[in-house]
mmCIF file with all atom_site columns, C-alpha atoms in Angstrom:
data_model
loop_
_atom_site.group_PDB
_atom_site.id
_atom_site.type_symbol
_atom_site.label_atom_id
_atom_site.label_alt_id
_atom_site.label_comp_id
_atom_site.label_asym_id
_atom_site.label_entity_id
_atom_site.label_seq_id
_atom_site.pdbx_PDB_ins_code
_atom_site.Cartn_x
_atom_site.Cartn_y
_atom_site.Cartn_z
_atom_site.occupancy
_atom_site.B_iso_or_equiv
_atom_site.pdbx_formal_charge
_atom_site.auth_seq_id
_atom_site.auth_comp_id
_atom_site.auth_asym_id
_atom_site.auth_atom_id
_atom_site.pdbx_PDB_model_num
ATOM 1   C CA . MET A 1 1   ? 139.802 90.353  75.836 1.00 73.00 ? 58  MET A CA 1
ATOM 2   C CA . GLY A 1 2   ? 138.960 88.590  72.576 1.00 82.00 ? 59  GLY A CA 1
ATOM 3   C CA . ALA A 1 3   ? 135.703 88.897  70.641 1.00 81.00 ? 60  ALA A CA 1
ATOM 4   C CA . GLN A 1 4   ? 134.339 85.549  71.848 1.00 86.00 ? 61  GLN A CA 1
ATOM 5   C CA . GLU A 1 5   ? 135.120 86.382  75.468 1.00 89.00 ? 62  GLU A CA 1
ATOM 6   C CA . GLN A 1 6   ? 133.249 89.703  75.078 1.00 89.00 ? 63  GLN A CA 1
ATOM 7   C CA . ILE A 1 7   ? 130.263 87.895  73.583 1.00 89.00 ? 64  ILE A CA 1
ATOM 8   C CA . ASN A 1 8   ? 130.275 85.368  76.446 1.00 91.00 ? 65  ASN A CA 1
ATOM 9   C CA . GLU A 1 9   ? 130.459 88.142  79.041 1.00 95.00 ? 66  GLU A CA 1
ATOM 10  C CA . LEU A 1 10  ? 127.549 90.032  77.423 1.00 95.00 ? 67  LEU A CA 1
ATOM 11  C CA . LYS A 1 11  ? 125.592 86.795  77.076 1.00 96.00 ? 68  LYS A CA 1
ATOM 12  C CA . ASN A 1 12  ? 125.952 86.072  80.801 1.00 96.00 ? 69  ASN A CA 1
ATOM 13  C CA . GLU A 1 13  ? 124.813 89.584  81.707 1.00 97.00 ? 70  GLU A CA 1
ATOM 14  C CA . PHE A 1 14  ? 121.896 89.311  79.241 1.00 98.00 ? 71  PHE A CA 1
ATOM 15  C CA . ARG A 1 15  ? 120.785 85.969  80.687 1.00 98.00 ? 72  ARG A CA 1
ATOM 16  C CA . GLU A 1 16  ? 121.046 87.190  84.297 1.00 98.00 ? 73  GLU A CA 1
ATOM 17  C CA . LEU A 1 17  ? 118.946 90.252  83.527 1.00 98.00 ? 74  LEU A CA 1
ATOM 18  C CA . LEU A 1 18  ? 116.234 88.161  81.901 1.00 98.00 ? 75  LEU A CA 1
ATOM 19  C CA . LEU A 1 19  ? 116.252 85.633  84.738 1.00 98.00 ? 76  LEU A CA 1
ATOM 20  C CA . SER A 1 20  ? 115.926 88.504  87.225 1.00 97.00 ? 77  SER A CA 1
ATOM 21  C CA . THR A 1 21  ? 112.476 89.269  85.779 1.00 97.00 ? 78  THR A CA 1
ATOM 22  C CA . ARG A 1 22  ? 111.225 85.938  87.193 1.00 96.00 ? 79  ARG A CA 1
ATOM 23  C CA . ARG A 1 23  ? 108.798 85.961  84.286 1.00 96.00 ? 80  ARG A CA 1
ATOM 24  C CA . GLU A 1 24  ? 107.007 82.672  83.749 1.00 97.00 ? 81  GLU A CA 1
ATOM 25  C CA . GLY A 1 25  ? 108.466 80.985  80.648 1.00 98.00 ? 82  GLY A CA 1
ATOM 26  C CA . ILE A 1 26  ? 111.735 82.950  80.690 1.00 98.00 ? 83  ILE A CA 1
ATOM 27  C CA . ALA A 1 27  ? 113.800 79.736  81.012 1.00 97.00 ? 84  ALA A CA 1
ATOM 28  C CA . ASP A 1 28  ? 111.970 78.373  77.963 1.00 98.00 ? 85  ASP A CA 1
ATOM 29  C CA . LEU A 1 29  ? 112.702 81.583  76.067 1.00 98.00 ? 86  LEU A CA 1
ATOM 30  C CA . LEU A 1 30  ? 116.390 81.418  76.988 1.00 98.00 ? 87  LEU A CA 1
ATOM 31  C CA . ALA A 1 31  ? 116.547 77.755  75.907 1.00 98.00 ? 88  ALA A CA 1
ATOM 32  C CA . TRP A 1 32  ? 114.998 78.732  72.555 1.00 98.00 ? 89  TRP A CA 1
ATOM 33  C CA . LEU A 1 33  ? 117.503 81.582  72.125 1.00 98.00 ? 90  LEU A CA 1
ATOM 34  C CA . GLU A 1 34  ? 120.314 79.033  72.592 1.00 97.00 ? 91  GLU A CA 1
ATOM 35  C CA . GLU A 1 35  ? 118.952 77.159  69.573 1.00 97.00 ? 92  GLU A CA 1
ATOM 36  C CA . THR A 1 36  ? 119.073 80.308  67.445 1.00 97.00 ? 93  THR A CA 1
ATOM 37  C CA . ASP A 1 37  ? 121.914 82.561  66.355 1.00 97.00 ? 94  ASP A CA 1
ATOM 38  C CA . PHE A 1 38  ? 120.777 85.417  68.639 1.00 97.00 ? 95  PHE A CA 1
ATOM 39  C CA . TYR A 1 39  ? 124.085 85.658  70.498 1.00 97.00 ? 96  TYR A CA 1
ATOM 40  C CA . SER A 1 40  ? 126.259 85.569  67.379 1.00 96.00 ? 97  SER A CA 1
ATOM 41  C CA . ALA A 1 41  ? 124.009 87.370  64.861 1.00 96.00 ? 98  ALA A CA 1
ATOM 42  C CA . PRO A 1 42  ? 124.730 90.870  63.590 1.00 96.00 ? 99  PRO A CA 1
ATOM 43  C CA . ALA A 1 43  ? 122.296 93.684  64.382 1.00 95.00 ? 100 ALA A CA 1
ATOM 44  C CA . SER A 1 44  ? 122.075 94.694  60.715 1.00 94.00 ? 101 SER A CA 1
ATOM 45  C CA . THR A 1 45  ? 123.659 94.073  57.339 1.00 91.00 ? 102 THR A CA 1
ATOM 46  C CA . SER A 1 46  ? 125.673 97.292  57.336 1.00 86.00 ? 103 SER A CA 1
ATOM 47  C CA . LYS A 1 47  ? 124.180 100.153 59.353 1.00 81.00 ? 104 LYS A CA 1
ATOM 48  C CA . HIS A 1 48  ? 124.933 99.200  62.964 1.00 88.00 ? 105 HIS A CA 1
ATOM 49  C CA . GLY A 1 49  ? 126.343 96.189  64.719 1.00 91.00 ? 106 GLY A CA 1
ATOM 50  C CA . ALA A 1 50  ? 127.163 94.486  61.416 1.00 91.00 ? 107 ALA A CA 1
ATOM 51  C CA . TYR A 1 51  ? 129.526 92.061  63.096 1.00 94.00 ? 108 TYR A CA 1
ATOM 52  C CA . GLU A 1 52  ? 129.359 88.778  64.989 1.00 94.00 ? 109 GLU A CA 1
ATOM 53  C CA . GLY A 1 53  ? 127.618 89.416  68.300 1.00 95.00 ? 110 GLY A CA 1
ATOM 54  C CA . GLY A 1 54  ? 126.287 92.777  67.091 1.00 96.00 ? 111 GLY A CA 1
ATOM 55  C CA . LEU A 1 55  ? 122.666 91.919  67.910 1.00 97.00 ? 112 LEU A CA 1
ATOM 56  C CA . LEU A 1 56  ? 123.541 90.984  71.482 1.00 97.00 ? 113 LEU A CA 1
ATOM 57  C CA . ASN A 1 57  ? 125.637 94.131  71.912 1.00 97.00 ? 114 ASN A CA 1
ATOM 58  C CA . HIS A 1 58  ? 122.883 96.325  70.436 1.00 97.00 ? 115 HIS A CA 1
ATOM 59  C CA . SER A 1 59  ? 120.247 94.731  72.675 1.00 98.00 ? 116 SER A CA 1
ATOM 60  C CA . MET A 1 60  ? 122.343 95.379  75.785 1.00 97.00 ? 117 MET A CA 1
ATOM 61  C CA . ASN A 1 61  ? 122.960 98.984  74.717 1.00 97.00 ? 118 ASN A CA 1
ATOM 62  C CA . VAL A 1 62  ? 119.243 99.580  74.174 1.00 97.00 ? 119 VAL A CA 1
ATOM 63  C CA . TYR A 1 63  ? 118.370 98.120  77.577 1.00 97.00 ? 120 TYR A CA 1
ATOM 64  C CA . LYS A 1 64  ? 120.964 100.286 79.367 1.00 96.00 ? 121 LYS A CA 1
ATOM 65  C CA . LEU A 1 65  ? 119.709 103.436 77.648 1.00 96.00 ? 122 LEU A CA 1
ATOM 66  C CA . LEU A 1 66  ? 116.093 102.524 78.363 1.00 95.00 ? 123 LEU A CA 1
ATOM 67  C CA . ALA A 1 67  ? 116.869 101.903 82.043 1.00 93.00 ? 124 ALA A CA 1
ATOM 68  C CA . ASN A 1 68  ? 118.516 105.326 82.166 1.00 92.00 ? 125 ASN A CA 1
ATOM 69  C CA . PHE A 1 69  ? 115.490 106.950 80.476 1.00 87.00 ? 126 PHE A CA 1
ATOM 70  C CA . ASN A 1 70  ? 113.289 105.489 83.189 1.00 82.00 ? 127 ASN A CA 1
ATOM 71  C CA . LYS A 1 71  ? 114.385 108.330 85.456 1.00 81.00 ? 128 LYS A CA 1
ATOM 72  C CA . ASN A 1 72  ? 112.022 110.433 83.343 1.00 81.00 ? 129 ASN A CA 1
ATOM 73  C CA . ILE A 1 73  ? 109.364 108.020 82.091 1.00 78.00 ? 130 ILE A CA 1
ATOM 74  C CA . LYS A 1 74  ? 108.821 106.283 85.432 1.00 76.00 ? 131 LYS A CA 1
ATOM 75  C CA . CYS A 1 75  ? 107.856 102.864 84.080 1.00 78.00 ? 132 CYS A CA 1
ATOM 76  C CA . ASP A 1 76  ? 106.277 101.036 87.018 1.00 78.00 ? 133 ASP A CA 1
ATOM 77  C CA . ARG A 1 77  ? 107.725 97.660  86.099 1.00 88.00 ? 134 ARG A CA 1
ATOM 78  C CA . GLU A 1 78  ? 111.486 97.160  86.021 1.00 89.00 ? 135 GLU A CA 1
ATOM 79  C CA . ASP A 1 79  ? 110.922 93.810  84.306 1.00 94.00 ? 136 ASP A CA 1
ATOM 80  C CA . SER A 1 80  ? 109.232 95.633  81.421 1.00 96.00 ? 137 SER A CA 1
ATOM 81  C CA . LEU A 1 81  ? 112.409 97.649  80.827 1.00 96.00 ? 138 LEU A CA 1
ATOM 82  C CA . VAL A 1 82  ? 114.429 94.424  80.742 1.00 97.00 ? 139 VAL A CA 1
ATOM 83  C CA . ILE A 1 83  ? 112.009 92.565  78.460 1.00 98.00 ? 140 ILE A CA 1
ATOM 84  C CA . ALA A 1 84  ? 111.461 95.431  76.008 1.00 98.00 ? 141 ALA A CA 1
ATOM 85  C CA . GLY A 1 85  ? 115.063 96.608  75.949 1.00 97.00 ? 142 GLY A CA 1
ATOM 86  C CA . LEU A 1 86  ? 116.741 93.234  75.592 1.00 98.00 ? 143 LEU A CA 1
ATOM 87  C CA . LEU A 1 87  ? 114.205 91.490  73.357 1.00 98.00 ? 144 LEU A CA 1
ATOM 88  C CA . HIS A 1 88  ? 112.859 94.169  70.988 1.00 98.00 ? 145 HIS A CA 1
ATOM 89  C CA . ASP A 1 89  ? 114.927 92.806  68.086 1.00 97.00 ? 146 ASP A CA 1
ATOM 90  C CA . VAL A 1 90  ? 114.455 89.074  68.685 1.00 98.00 ? 147 VAL A CA 1
ATOM 91  C CA . CYS A 1 91  ? 112.923 89.154  65.181 1.00 97.00 ? 148 CYS A CA 1
ATOM 92  C CA . LYS A 1 92  ? 116.486 89.226  63.828 1.00 96.00 ? 149 LYS A CA 1
ATOM 93  C CA . THR A 1 93  ? 117.299 85.708  65.015 1.00 96.00 ? 150 THR A CA 1
ATOM 94  C CA . ASN A 1 94  ? 118.049 83.256  62.214 1.00 96.00 ? 151 ASN A CA 1
ATOM 95  C CA . MET A 1 95  ? 117.595 86.047  59.661 1.00 95.00 ? 152 MET A CA 1
ATOM 96  C CA . TYR A 1 96  ? 121.123 86.918  58.512 1.00 94.00 ? 153 TYR A CA 1
ATOM 97  C CA . VAL A 1 97  ? 123.385 84.795  56.355 1.00 93.00 ? 154 VAL A CA 1
ATOM 98  C CA . LYS A 1 98  ? 126.898 85.477  55.119 1.00 93.00 ? 155 LYS A CA 1
ATOM 99  C CA . GLY A 1 99  ? 127.383 86.048  51.426 1.00 92.00 ? 156 GLY A CA 1
ATOM 100 C CA . ILE A 1 100 ? 129.770 87.613  48.949 1.00 93.00 ? 157 ILE A CA 1
ATOM 101 C CA . LYS A 1 101 ? 129.248 91.021  47.371 1.00 91.00 ? 158 LYS A CA 1
ATOM 102 C CA . ASN A 1 102 ? 131.345 92.917  44.854 1.00 91.00 ? 159 ASN A CA 1
ATOM 103 C CA . VAL A 1 103 ? 132.282 96.339  46.201 1.00 88.00 ? 160 VAL A CA 1
ATOM 104 C CA . LYS A 1 104 ? 134.030 99.159  44.396 1.00 89.00 ? 161 LYS A CA 1
ATOM 105 C CA . THR A 1 105 ? 137.399 100.201 45.753 1.00 88.00 ? 162 THR A CA 1
ATOM 106 C CA . PRO A 1 106 ? 137.116 103.908 46.617 1.00 88.00 ? 163 PRO A CA 1
ATOM 107 C CA . GLY A 1 107 ? 138.958 106.127 44.144 1.00 90.00 ? 164 GLY A CA 1
ATOM 108 C CA . LYS A 1 108 ? 139.812 103.245 41.806 1.00 88.00 ? 165 LYS A CA 1
ATOM 109 C CA . ARG A 1 109 ? 138.261 101.466 38.864 1.00 89.00 ? 166 ARG A CA 1
ATOM 110 C CA . GLU A 1 110 ? 138.311 98.086  40.485 1.00 91.00 ? 167 GLU A CA 1
ATOM 111 C CA . TRP A 1 111 ? 135.957 95.828  42.337 1.00 91.00 ? 168 TRP A CA 1
ATOM 112 C CA . THR A 1 112 ? 136.753 93.354  45.075 1.00 91.00 ? 169 THR A CA 1
ATOM 113 C CA . GLU A 1 113 ? 134.765 90.587  46.692 1.00 92.00 ? 170 GLU A CA 1
ATOM 114 C CA . LYS A 1 114 ? 133.729 91.240  50.267 1.00 90.00 ? 171 LYS A CA 1
ATOM 115 C CA . GLU A 1 115 ? 131.995 88.977  52.756 1.00 90.00 ? 172 GLU A CA 1
ATOM 116 C CA . VAL A 1 116 ? 128.773 90.634  53.901 1.00 91.00 ? 173 VAL A CA 1
ATOM 117 C CA . TYR A 1 117 ? 125.640 89.811  55.829 1.00 93.00 ? 174 TYR A CA 1
ATOM 118 C CA . MET A 1 118 ? 122.450 89.407  53.802 1.00 92.00 ? 175 MET A CA 1
ATOM 119 C CA . ILE A 1 119 ? 118.841 88.992  54.884 1.00 94.00 ? 176 ILE A CA 1
ATOM 120 C CA . GLU A 1 120 ? 116.958 85.726  54.446 1.00 94.00 ? 177 GLU A CA 1
ATOM 121 C CA . ASP A 1 121 ? 113.775 86.277  56.428 1.00 92.00 ? 178 ASP A CA 1
ATOM 122 C CA . GLU A 1 122 ? 111.868 83.009  56.662 1.00 90.00 ? 179 GLU A CA 1
ATOM 123 C CA . LEU A 1 123 ? 109.005 84.542  58.651 1.00 92.00 ? 180 LEU A CA 1
ATOM 124 C CA . PRO A 1 124 ? 108.256 87.848  56.875 1.00 91.00 ? 181 PRO A CA 1
ATOM 125 C CA . ILE A 1 125 ? 105.424 89.218  59.019 1.00 91.00 ? 182 ILE A CA 1
ATOM 126 C CA . GLY A 1 126 ? 107.014 92.536  59.875 1.00 89.00 ? 183 GLY A CA 1
ATOM 127 C CA . HIS A 1 127 ? 109.694 93.703  62.233 1.00 92.00 ? 184 HIS A CA 1
ATOM 128 C CA . GLY A 1 128 ? 108.151 94.612  65.588 1.00 94.00 ? 185 GLY A CA 1
ATOM 129 C CA . GLU A 1 129 ? 105.227 92.283  64.937 1.00 95.00 ? 186 GLU A CA 1
ATOM 130 C CA . LYS A 1 130 ? 107.619 89.388  64.457 1.00 96.00 ? 187 LYS A CA 1
ATOM 131 C CA . SER A 1 131 ? 109.390 90.071  67.751 1.00 97.00 ? 188 SER A CA 1
ATOM 132 C CA . VAL A 1 132 ? 106.053 90.160  69.616 1.00 97.00 ? 189 VAL A CA 1
ATOM 133 C CA . TYR A 1 133 ? 104.924 86.949  67.887 1.00 98.00 ? 190 TYR A CA 1
ATOM 134 C CA . LEU A 1 134 ? 108.144 85.059  68.661 1.00 98.00 ? 191 LEU A CA 1
ATOM 135 C CA . LEU A 1 135 ? 108.283 86.244  72.265 1.00 98.00 ? 192 LEU A CA 1
ATOM 136 C CA . MET A 1 136 ? 104.676 85.335  72.998 1.00 98.00 ? 193 MET A CA 1
ATOM 137 C CA . LYS A 1 137 ? 105.410 81.729  72.076 1.00 97.00 ? 194 LYS A CA 1
ATOM 138 C CA . HIS A 1 138 ? 107.453 81.607  75.295 1.00 98.00 ? 195 HIS A CA 1
ATOM 139 C CA . ILE A 1 139 ? 106.401 84.387  77.676 1.00 98.00 ? 196 ILE A CA 1
ATOM 140 C CA . ASP A 1 140 ? 103.391 86.581  78.243 1.00 97.00 ? 197 ASP A CA 1
ATOM 141 C CA . LEU A 1 141 ? 103.976 90.237  77.432 1.00 98.00 ? 198 LEU A CA 1
ATOM 142 C CA . THR A 1 142 ? 102.148 93.064  79.123 1.00 97.00 ? 199 THR A CA 1
ATOM 143 C CA . GLU A 1 143 ? 100.111 95.252  76.800 1.00 96.00 ? 200 GLU A CA 1
ATOM 144 C CA . GLU A 1 144 ? 102.675 98.038  77.188 1.00 95.00 ? 201 GLU A CA 1
ATOM 145 C CA . GLU A 1 145 ? 105.607 95.708  76.392 1.00 97.00 ? 202 GLU A CA 1
ATOM 146 C CA . ALA A 1 146 ? 103.887 94.322  73.294 1.00 97.00 ? 203 ALA A CA 1
ATOM 147 C CA . ILE A 1 147 ? 103.036 97.787  72.004 1.00 96.00 ? 204 ILE A CA 1
ATOM 148 C CA . ALA A 1 148 ? 106.504 99.187  72.746 1.00 96.00 ? 205 ALA A CA 1
ATOM 149 C CA . ILE A 1 149 ? 108.199 96.275  70.968 1.00 97.00 ? 206 ILE A CA 1
ATOM 150 C CA . ARG A 1 150 ? 105.729 96.459  68.068 1.00 95.00 ? 207 ARG A CA 1
ATOM 151 C CA . TRP A 1 151 ? 106.429 100.173 67.460 1.00 91.00 ? 208 TRP A CA 1
ATOM 152 C CA . HIS A 1 152 ? 110.141 100.351 68.399 1.00 93.00 ? 209 HIS A CA 1
ATOM 153 C CA . MET A 1 153 ? 111.084 101.247 64.821 1.00 86.00 ? 210 MET A CA 1
ATOM 154 C CA . SER A 1 154 ? 109.089 104.487 65.133 1.00 80.00 ? 211 SER A CA 1
ATOM 155 C CA . GLY A 1 155 ? 109.010 106.411 61.835 1.00 72.00 ? 212 GLY A CA 1
ATOM 156 C CA . TYR A 1 156 ? 111.238 103.810 60.185 1.00 74.00 ? 213 TYR A CA 1
ATOM 157 C CA . ASP A 1 157 ? 108.371 101.314 60.329 1.00 72.00 ? 214 ASP A CA 1
ATOM 158 C CA . ASP A 1 158 ? 106.606 101.202 56.956 1.00 73.00 ? 215 ASP A CA 1
ATOM 159 C CA . ALA A 1 159 ? 103.216 100.869 58.677 1.00 72.00 ? 216 ALA A CA 1
ATOM 160 C CA . ALA A 1 160 ? 103.795 104.170 60.511 1.00 65.00 ? 217 ALA A CA 1
ATOM 161 C CA . ARG A 1 161 ? 104.064 105.918 57.148 1.00 66.00 ? 218 ARG A CA 1
ATOM 162 C CA . SER A 1 162 ? 100.466 105.111 56.255 1.00 70.00 ? 219 SER A CA 1
ATOM 163 C CA . TYR A 1 163 ? 97.667  107.335 57.496 1.00 67.00 ? 220 TYR A CA 1
ATOM 164 C CA . ILE A 1 164 ? 96.098  104.752 59.803 1.00 72.00 ? 221 ILE A CA 1
ATOM 165 C CA . GLY A 1 165 ? 99.476  103.346 60.879 1.00 71.00 ? 222 GLY A CA 1
ATOM 166 C CA . GLY A 1 166 ? 100.676 106.828 61.797 1.00 73.00 ? 223 GLY A CA 1
ATOM 167 C CA . ILE A 1 167 ? 97.578  107.436 63.894 1.00 83.00 ? 224 ILE A CA 1
ATOM 168 C CA . THR A 1 168 ? 97.967  104.059 65.594 1.00 86.00 ? 225 THR A CA 1
ATOM 169 C CA . GLN A 1 169 ? 101.608 104.659 66.418 1.00 84.00 ? 226 GLN A CA 1
ATOM 170 C CA . SER A 1 170 ? 100.859 108.152 67.692 1.00 86.00 ? 227 SER A CA 1
ATOM 171 C CA . LYS A 1 171 ? 98.165  106.794 70.036 1.00 91.00 ? 228 LYS A CA 1
ATOM 172 C CA . ALA A 1 172 ? 100.526 104.054 71.220 1.00 88.00 ? 229 ALA A CA 1
ATOM 173 C CA . PHE A 1 173 ? 103.191 106.626 72.043 1.00 91.00 ? 230 PHE A CA 1
ATOM 174 C CA . GLU A 1 174 ? 100.677 108.826 73.892 1.00 93.00 ? 231 GLU A CA 1
ATOM 175 C CA . LYS A 1 175 ? 99.215  105.990 75.952 1.00 93.00 ? 232 LYS A CA 1
ATOM 176 C CA . TYR A 1 176 ? 102.362 104.018 76.786 1.00 94.00 ? 233 TYR A CA 1
ATOM 177 C CA . PRO A 1 177 ? 105.530 105.971 77.720 1.00 93.00 ? 234 PRO A CA 1
ATOM 178 C CA . LEU A 1 178 ? 107.616 102.812 77.291 1.00 95.00 ? 235 LEU A CA 1
ATOM 179 C CA . ALA A 1 179 ? 106.865 102.827 73.543 1.00 94.00 ? 236 ALA A CA 1
ATOM 180 C CA . PRO A 1 180 ? 108.512 106.145 72.574 1.00 94.00 ? 237 PRO A CA 1
ATOM 181 C CA . ALA A 1 181 ? 111.251 105.563 75.156 1.00 95.00 ? 238 ALA A CA 1
ATOM 182 C CA . LEU A 1 182 ? 112.147 102.222 73.539 1.00 96.00 ? 239 LEU A CA 1
ATOM 183 C CA . ALA A 1 183 ? 112.073 103.778 70.060 1.00 95.00 ? 240 ALA A CA 1
ATOM 184 C CA . ILE A 1 184 ? 114.396 106.583 71.181 1.00 95.00 ? 241 ILE A CA 1
ATOM 185 C CA . ALA A 1 185 ? 116.745 104.186 72.995 1.00 96.00 ? 242 ALA A CA 1
ATOM 186 C CA . ASP A 1 186 ? 116.876 101.975 69.890 1.00 95.00 ? 243 ASP A CA 1
ATOM 187 C CA . MET A 1 187 ? 117.670 104.911 67.624 1.00 94.00 ? 244 MET A CA 1
ATOM 188 C CA . TYR A 1 188 ? 120.254 106.321 70.025 1.00 94.00 ? 245 TYR A CA 1
ATOM 189 C CA . ALA A 1 189 ? 121.988 102.943 70.345 1.00 94.00 ? 246 ALA A CA 1
ATOM 190 C CA . THR A 1 190 ? 121.931 102.511 66.566 1.00 92.00 ? 247 THR A CA 1
ATOM 191 C CA . TYR A 1 191 ? 123.598 105.822 65.798 1.00 91.00 ? 248 TYR A CA 1
ATOM 192 C CA . PHE A 1 192 ? 125.745 106.505 68.837 1.00 90.00 ? 249 PHE A CA 1
ATOM 193 C CA . ALA A 1 193 ? 126.440 103.352 70.848 1.00 80.00 ? 250 ALA A CA 1
ATOM 194 C CA . ASP A 1 194 ? 126.817 100.355 68.517 1.00 69.00 ? 251 ASP A CA 1
#
């Protein structure tokens, strides 16, 4: 199966999962995603999923891990697992562009040009915050979904490194089991599944 066929297969599964939530506005959200590069975007510039369709693949991996974690966290709403898992990184839509970078050839004194992904964030309001903002233009999020998506970067979120931000994140993780579960699923997918 070629790369485009894999993307199309994942896209169909992604869409079916979101439609299964029967969430008001989900069709509008899916129509908006079609207008973006969500399905073809990378998940990062170089760390994980730095390839065409990487964001879609990463999102599916996070959802599957989160659904598996639910055996322990017992989230009451299956639709919350789908929404949080699949859409936590919607902030990465229309954010990556291809560019050229000079990279050193290992063990040699030469440089070569390499095509890479670079970030051009046109709505720089934060990572999790941006996902919540973009999603709420189309669908209502539960409080737990919004908080889980907001804090899915865990300790990698700059706000969590401040005194007040750290306290806020800690309270969010204590109050809403979906929040730490999403953060763990995201980290696991990043380092072991993508």
